[in-house]
Amino acid sequence: MEDLKELKKVEQLADQCMKCGFCSFFCPVYQEDKIETSVARGKNYLVKQVLQGKQEFTDEMGTIIGKCLLCKRCVANCPSKTQIDRVVVAARAQMVKNKGLGFIKNFAFRKVMSNRKAFGRYVKMARAFQWMMPTTEGTIRHLPDFLKALGQGRNIPSMAKTFLRDQVKPVYKPANGQKAKMKVGFFMGCAMDFVFPDIGLKIIDVLTKHGVEVVVPEEQNCCGAAIYFSGDFETGRMLAEKNIKAFKDFDYVVTGCGTCSSTLKDYQKYLPDTEDQKKRYEEFEKKIKDSTEFLIDVLKIPPEEFKLKKEFEGKTATWHDPCHLVRYQNIKDQPRAILKALKGLKYVEMANADGCCGMGGSFSVYHYDLTKKIADKKMNGIKATGADIVVTACPGCMINLTDHILRSKMPQKVYHFLELVE
Amino acid sequence: MIKEAIITDLQRIVGKENTLTSPEALKAYSYDGTTSWIEEPDVVVFPTSAKEISEIMKLANAEKIPVTPRGGGTNVSGGSVPIQKGIVLCTTKMNKVVRIDKENLSATVEPGVVLQDLTMMLMKEGLFFPPDPQSFLGATLGGIIAENAGGPACVKYGVTKQYILGIEVVLPTGEIVNLGGRTLKNVVGYDLLHIFISSEGTLGVITKAELKLRPLPQARKTTMVVYDDVSKAGEGVFRVLENGVIPNKIELLDNWVINRIEEMMPMGLPKDADAVLLFECDGIPEAVEKETEKIVEITKQFGAVDVRIAKDQAEADKYWLARRAGFAAVFGKAKTVMAEDVTVPRGKIPDLIKICKDLAKKHNVEIVVLGHAGDGNLHPAVLTDITNKEHYDRAVKAMDGIIEGAVELGGVLSGEHGIGLEKQKFFSKITDPVVVNMMKNIKKLFDPNNIMNPGKIWD
């Protein structure tokens, strides 16, 4: 009998599915390929078969549980509230545990090796994963390699000349000699660090303008999203410990990356192996605030206090909900409140604002054809709004949206919402 | 197990990428929306045209291989479970809306179109397709027609069979035929079209359908009526109708369901009510106002303790969300739920509810009642645990009692789910053997080798 410890933790969740099949309507992947193994109901059934000893962790199983964006649209609309994301992630973790990280390679071999272009992506990807092995000391810099892996044939932003870590000061006092109303830890996240350092600096700037003292601990690490969502819980737990330690002295940890904020909050949901871990992860969760919710819910800044930057005057904007904000954290009203209140900016709601852009982290490496089809729907939604700019709050989405806007030869530019404000 | 050569033939017909044989894929096509019926096929194919389906059927007929048609797999009768293995023929990749004809108020669709996708497309044109099985998020038109599905809106609009003008169908022997047409009236010979509606996939594969549509109602209004006695709620249904108001929906939730919904998502439903009825009127705004007033008046006259008109669409949506959550609430509370869809003439609803209550007491089991009260179609659900034999046996007895009771009241075994595998045991018990024989002979005429969804409806 295979070791099923990780899977056993989610057995009750898996049992909640009553097989109604409503998830099929909401699953971006099933909507494209129309195959039952792609949809939550099918994945859940197969994981239950593993739990019952009727199904092994075959390569095909690896492919099936890998083929999920973790966008949680099915979870949000499930009548019996089955948390299939946790079932899928636990299955990946169990598979990594039982088969080694190689399972990721195995399923890549079958899907990717037959395609020369994809194989190039894979080789670079494998290098990226090597960085994440538990033996890695110090800071894990997975993103540069990850982005290179994505690179083939895609429009990927270049690396920043100087990473954010090499630009930031350890401490930022509130602007204009204000007395600090609060001291927060700033979590950079890899994308801000390596690709969008200016956005990171902008967030610090906005916070200090509003009387917040911002500290940027040097010991902070990658949040671990790409790692533990791929099933490498061991490295995930190591990162969790490092980040908890790095931010132990703060009441709030603020980040401008939707995926980072949700990932840091959700250590308690996906990773705990012991009661002690669970307790500490839960404590950590309470500190984490996405920049959107921090400004509106914690600092309670009235939205109309935000001023639009001159260059955006007269523009029409639409908001894209990152999965990690809208469904992982139920953050949807805060950014809209700011955008709608910005004088000089016209806001238009997109019909499929909360639809996944198709990125799904490494999903887009292995299933770029599906990513394109899923992104096409997003592109149609953007076009229909007539917007000049697409605004969001997740660098992952920004990278993917930019890729497909360029691919579709559309004129829109993509911004982090804080780039719009003075 | 079917021969390797057959798989090769199927791959030639539909393409390799549309032929699934991995053990994992076969497991994923072994079930439908029921809990107790599981069987893995030998192969799953995804044809993309009637011509491909014709070739598959000719091959299967020559080799005598069972073929089970399947769409979204949301059915709750076991109907799309390949109980005799063989081929699962999945229509999900035939999902084009071929034409929307506003002049004739009709649409031509492929069988794999999901009802909700169609509804959204039609809405843009100011049209709608009235049959509303509550699996609309996953159910496909092919299955909806084959099962003659219905839902809450049946009260005013009827069920699927009233909205199908014609179909293209591939017979088990491979011929492609067109039945019915595109006109509202059509009396050219026997009405073979309607033999296929509710045939549960045992006579052929529907490959195209001409649907009858209606203009989208301009206004809707929801009213919640509270009762201190569930039988009075049952009476409220026919009192409203006999007084000249035909709402498009009348739904019933009993006390147990109300309280489970409130636990799941508190929304201010009256927790001490023995039952509530949810009415929805639709049509032109003035008529909807008048009808709603009338509902308030009539229900108050016949024993309602409270009446709440939803002040806006948001409040209405809340009540209907509660109704939809009803089933999840039931399923979340027991290991095993036996949910049936017995249907009685409307006037007999109070009697059926009383039968359920008596049986719950007699067999000492929990029986909850919710359903489409407006058309006499209730879903009494017996809560049990299949692993607890003693309890389960009592639950089975209670369910037998409900079905016998419904039939005695002049009702039927299934209002909208179909027989499939789930209700075979009752079907043979209560159906006239002569009638069963007629059905078997019809089946033989279309499907001489019994390859088309074999093992369904009768044992």
PDB file of C-alpha atoms in Angstrom, chain A residues 15-26 30-46 49-50 54-62 64 77-81, chain B residues 17 20 22-25 27-38 40 46 70-74 90 92-93 95 112 114 116-117 120 134-138 264-265 324 327-329 331:
ATOM      1  CA  ASP A  15     -15.907  12.954   0.171  1.00  0.00           C
ATOM      2  CA  GLN A  16     -18.005  16.111   0.005  1.00  0.00           C
ATOM      3  CA  CYS A  17     -18.350  15.996  -3.788  1.00  0.00           C
ATOM      4  CA  MET A  18     -21.784  14.670  -4.736  1.00  0.00           C
ATOM      5  CA  LYS A  19     -20.875  14.379  -8.431  1.00  0.00           C
ATOM      6  CA  CYS A  20     -23.454  16.910  -9.659  1.00  0.00           C
ATOM      7  CA  GLY A  21     -21.013  18.071 -12.343  1.00  0.00           C
ATOM      8  CA  PHE A  22     -21.840  21.778 -12.026  1.00  0.00           C
ATOM      9  CA  CYS A  23     -18.082  22.497 -11.837  1.00  0.00           C
ATOM     10  CA  SER A  24     -17.886  21.729 -15.561  1.00  0.00           C
ATOM     11  CA  PHE A  25     -19.486  25.078 -16.341  1.00  0.00           C
ATOM     12  CA  PHE A  26     -16.894  27.020 -14.382  1.00  0.00           C
ATOM     13  CA  TYR A  30     -12.898  21.736 -19.200  1.00  0.00           C
ATOM     14  CA  GLN A  31     -14.512  24.529 -21.178  1.00  0.00           C
ATOM     15  CA  GLU A  32     -11.721  24.091 -23.722  1.00  0.00           C
ATOM     16  CA  ASP A  33     -11.148  20.345 -23.874  1.00  0.00           C
ATOM     17  CA  LYS A  34     -14.509  18.979 -22.643  1.00  0.00           C
ATOM     18  CA  ILE A  35     -12.905  15.893 -21.093  1.00  0.00           C
ATOM     19  CA  GLU A  36     -14.035  14.625 -17.682  1.00  0.00           C
ATOM     20  CA  THR A  37     -10.513  14.113 -16.335  1.00  0.00           C
ATOM     21  CA  SER A  38      -9.985  17.879 -16.709  1.00  0.00           C
ATOM     22  CA  VAL A  39     -12.853  18.891 -14.453  1.00  0.00           C
ATOM     23  CA  ALA A  40     -12.955  18.938 -10.648  1.00  0.00           C
ATOM     24  CA  ARG A  41     -15.480  16.094 -10.438  1.00  0.00           C
ATOM     25  CA  GLY A  42     -13.224  13.775 -12.469  1.00  0.00           C
ATOM     26  CA  LYS A  43     -10.046  14.708 -10.599  1.00  0.00           C
ATOM     27  CA  ASN A  44     -11.772  14.294  -7.270  1.00  0.00           C
ATOM     28  CA  TYR A  45     -13.132  10.887  -8.249  1.00  0.00           C
ATOM     29  CA  LEU A  46      -9.684   9.678  -9.300  1.00  0.00           C
ATOM     30  CA  GLN A  49      -9.848   5.964  -6.136  1.00  0.00           C
ATOM     31  CA  VAL A  50      -6.232   6.411  -5.005  1.00  0.00           C
ATOM     32  CA  LYS A  54      -7.985   1.297  -6.664  1.00  0.00           C
ATOM     33  CA  GLN A  55      -5.736   3.704  -8.538  1.00  0.00           C
ATOM     34  CA  GLU A  56      -1.979   4.179  -8.487  1.00  0.00           C
ATOM     35  CA  PHE A  57       0.099   7.292  -8.987  1.00  0.00           C
ATOM     36  CA  THR A  58       0.742   6.602 -12.640  1.00  0.00           C
ATOM     37  CA  ASP A  59       2.293   9.121 -15.024  1.00  0.00           C
ATOM     38  CA  GLU A  60      -1.199   9.682 -16.408  1.00  0.00           C
ATOM     39  CA  MET A  61      -2.410  10.517 -12.891  1.00  0.00           C
ATOM     40  CA  GLY A  62       0.422  13.040 -12.695  1.00  0.00           C
ATOM     41  CA  ILE A  64      -4.326  14.759 -14.763  1.00  0.00           C
ATOM     42  CA  ASN A  77     -19.524  27.705  -7.327  1.00  0.00           C
ATOM     43  CA  CYS A  78     -19.705  24.232  -5.784  1.00  0.00           C
ATOM     44  CA  PRO A  79     -23.109  23.512  -4.199  1.00  0.00           C
ATOM     45  CA  SER A  80     -21.507  21.175  -1.661  1.00  0.00           C
ATOM     46  CA  LYS A  81     -18.503  23.469  -1.157  1.00  0.00           C
TER      47      LYS A  81
ATOM     48  CA  GLU B  17      -7.042  12.446 -29.839  1.00  0.00           C
ATOM     49  CA  LEU B  20      -9.603   7.563 -24.735  1.00  0.00           C
ATOM     50  CA  SER B  22      -6.283   4.975 -20.373  1.00  0.00           C
ATOM     51  CA  PRO B  23      -7.479   3.319 -17.138  1.00  0.00           C
ATOM     52  CA  GLU B  24      -7.775   6.799 -15.593  1.00  0.00           C
ATOM     53  CA  ALA B  25     -10.003   8.117 -18.379  1.00  0.00           C
ATOM     54  CA  LYS B  27     -12.693   5.516 -14.530  1.00  0.00           C
ATOM     55  CA  ALA B  28     -13.744   9.115 -15.177  1.00  0.00           C
ATOM     56  CA  TYR B  29     -16.507   7.869 -17.481  1.00  0.00           C
ATOM     57  CA  SER B  30     -17.766   5.194 -15.112  1.00  0.00           C
ATOM     58  CA  TYR B  31     -20.260   7.369 -13.231  1.00  0.00           C
ATOM     59  CA  ASP B  32     -22.982   9.970 -13.564  1.00  0.00           C
ATOM     60  CA  GLY B  33     -24.690  12.164 -10.961  1.00  0.00           C
ATOM     61  CA  THR B  34     -25.936   9.163  -8.914  1.00  0.00           C
ATOM     62  CA  THR B  35     -24.062   7.623  -6.025  1.00  0.00           C
ATOM     63  CA  SER B  36     -24.575   3.916  -6.495  1.00  0.00           C
ATOM     64  CA  TRP B  37     -23.996   3.087 -10.168  1.00  0.00           C
ATOM     65  CA  ILE B  38     -20.440   2.600 -11.395  1.00  0.00           C
ATOM     66  CA  GLU B  40     -16.097   1.449 -16.580  1.00  0.00           C
ATOM     67  CA  PHE B  46     -15.735  11.974 -28.865  1.00  0.00           C
ATOM     68  CA  ARG B  70     -23.336  10.595 -22.786  1.00  0.00           C
ATOM     69  CA  GLY B  71     -23.310  14.378 -22.617  1.00  0.00           C
ATOM     70  CA  GLY B  72     -22.412  16.290 -19.464  1.00  0.00           C
ATOM     71  CA  GLY B  73     -23.005  13.236 -17.264  1.00  0.00           C
ATOM     72  CA  THR B  74     -25.178  15.209 -14.855  1.00  0.00           C
ATOM     73  CA  CYS B  90     -19.568  11.362 -25.569  1.00  0.00           C
ATOM     74  CA  THR B  92     -19.480  17.113 -25.489  1.00  0.00           C
ATOM     75  CA  LYS B  93     -17.358  18.157 -28.466  1.00  0.00           C
ATOM     76  CA  ASN B  95     -21.404  21.866 -28.986  1.00  0.00           C
ATOM     77  CA  GLY B 112     -23.348  18.736 -26.725  1.00  0.00           C
ATOM     78  CA  VAL B 114     -24.747  23.019 -22.455  1.00  0.00           C
ATOM     79  CA  GLN B 116     -26.697  27.431 -19.624  1.00  0.00           C
ATOM     80  CA  ASP B 117     -24.501  28.371 -22.598  1.00  0.00           C
ATOM     81  CA  MET B 120     -26.891  33.021 -22.235  1.00  0.00           C
ATOM     82  CA  GLN B 134     -31.652  22.288 -12.341  1.00  0.00           C
ATOM     83  CA  SER B 135     -28.520  20.661 -13.739  1.00  0.00           C
ATOM     84  CA  PHE B 136     -28.494  23.416 -16.399  1.00  0.00           C
ATOM     85  CA  LEU B 137     -24.861  24.272 -15.655  1.00  0.00           C
ATOM     86  CA  GLY B 138     -23.659  20.938 -16.969  1.00  0.00           C
ATOM     87  CA  MET B 264     -25.027  26.854   5.561  1.00  0.00           C
ATOM     88  CA  MET B 265     -25.712  30.467   4.616  1.00  0.00           C
ATOM     89  CA  ARG B 324     -30.852  25.670  -5.212  1.00  0.00           C
ATOM     90  CA  PHE B 327     -30.159  19.741  -2.331  1.00  0.00           C
ATOM     91  CA  ALA B 328     -26.623  20.430  -1.223  1.00  0.00           C
ATOM     92  CA  ALA B 329     -28.005  20.950   2.264  1.00  0.00           C
ATOM     93  CA  PHE B 331     -26.699  15.714   0.690  1.00  0.00           C
TER      94      PHE B 331
END
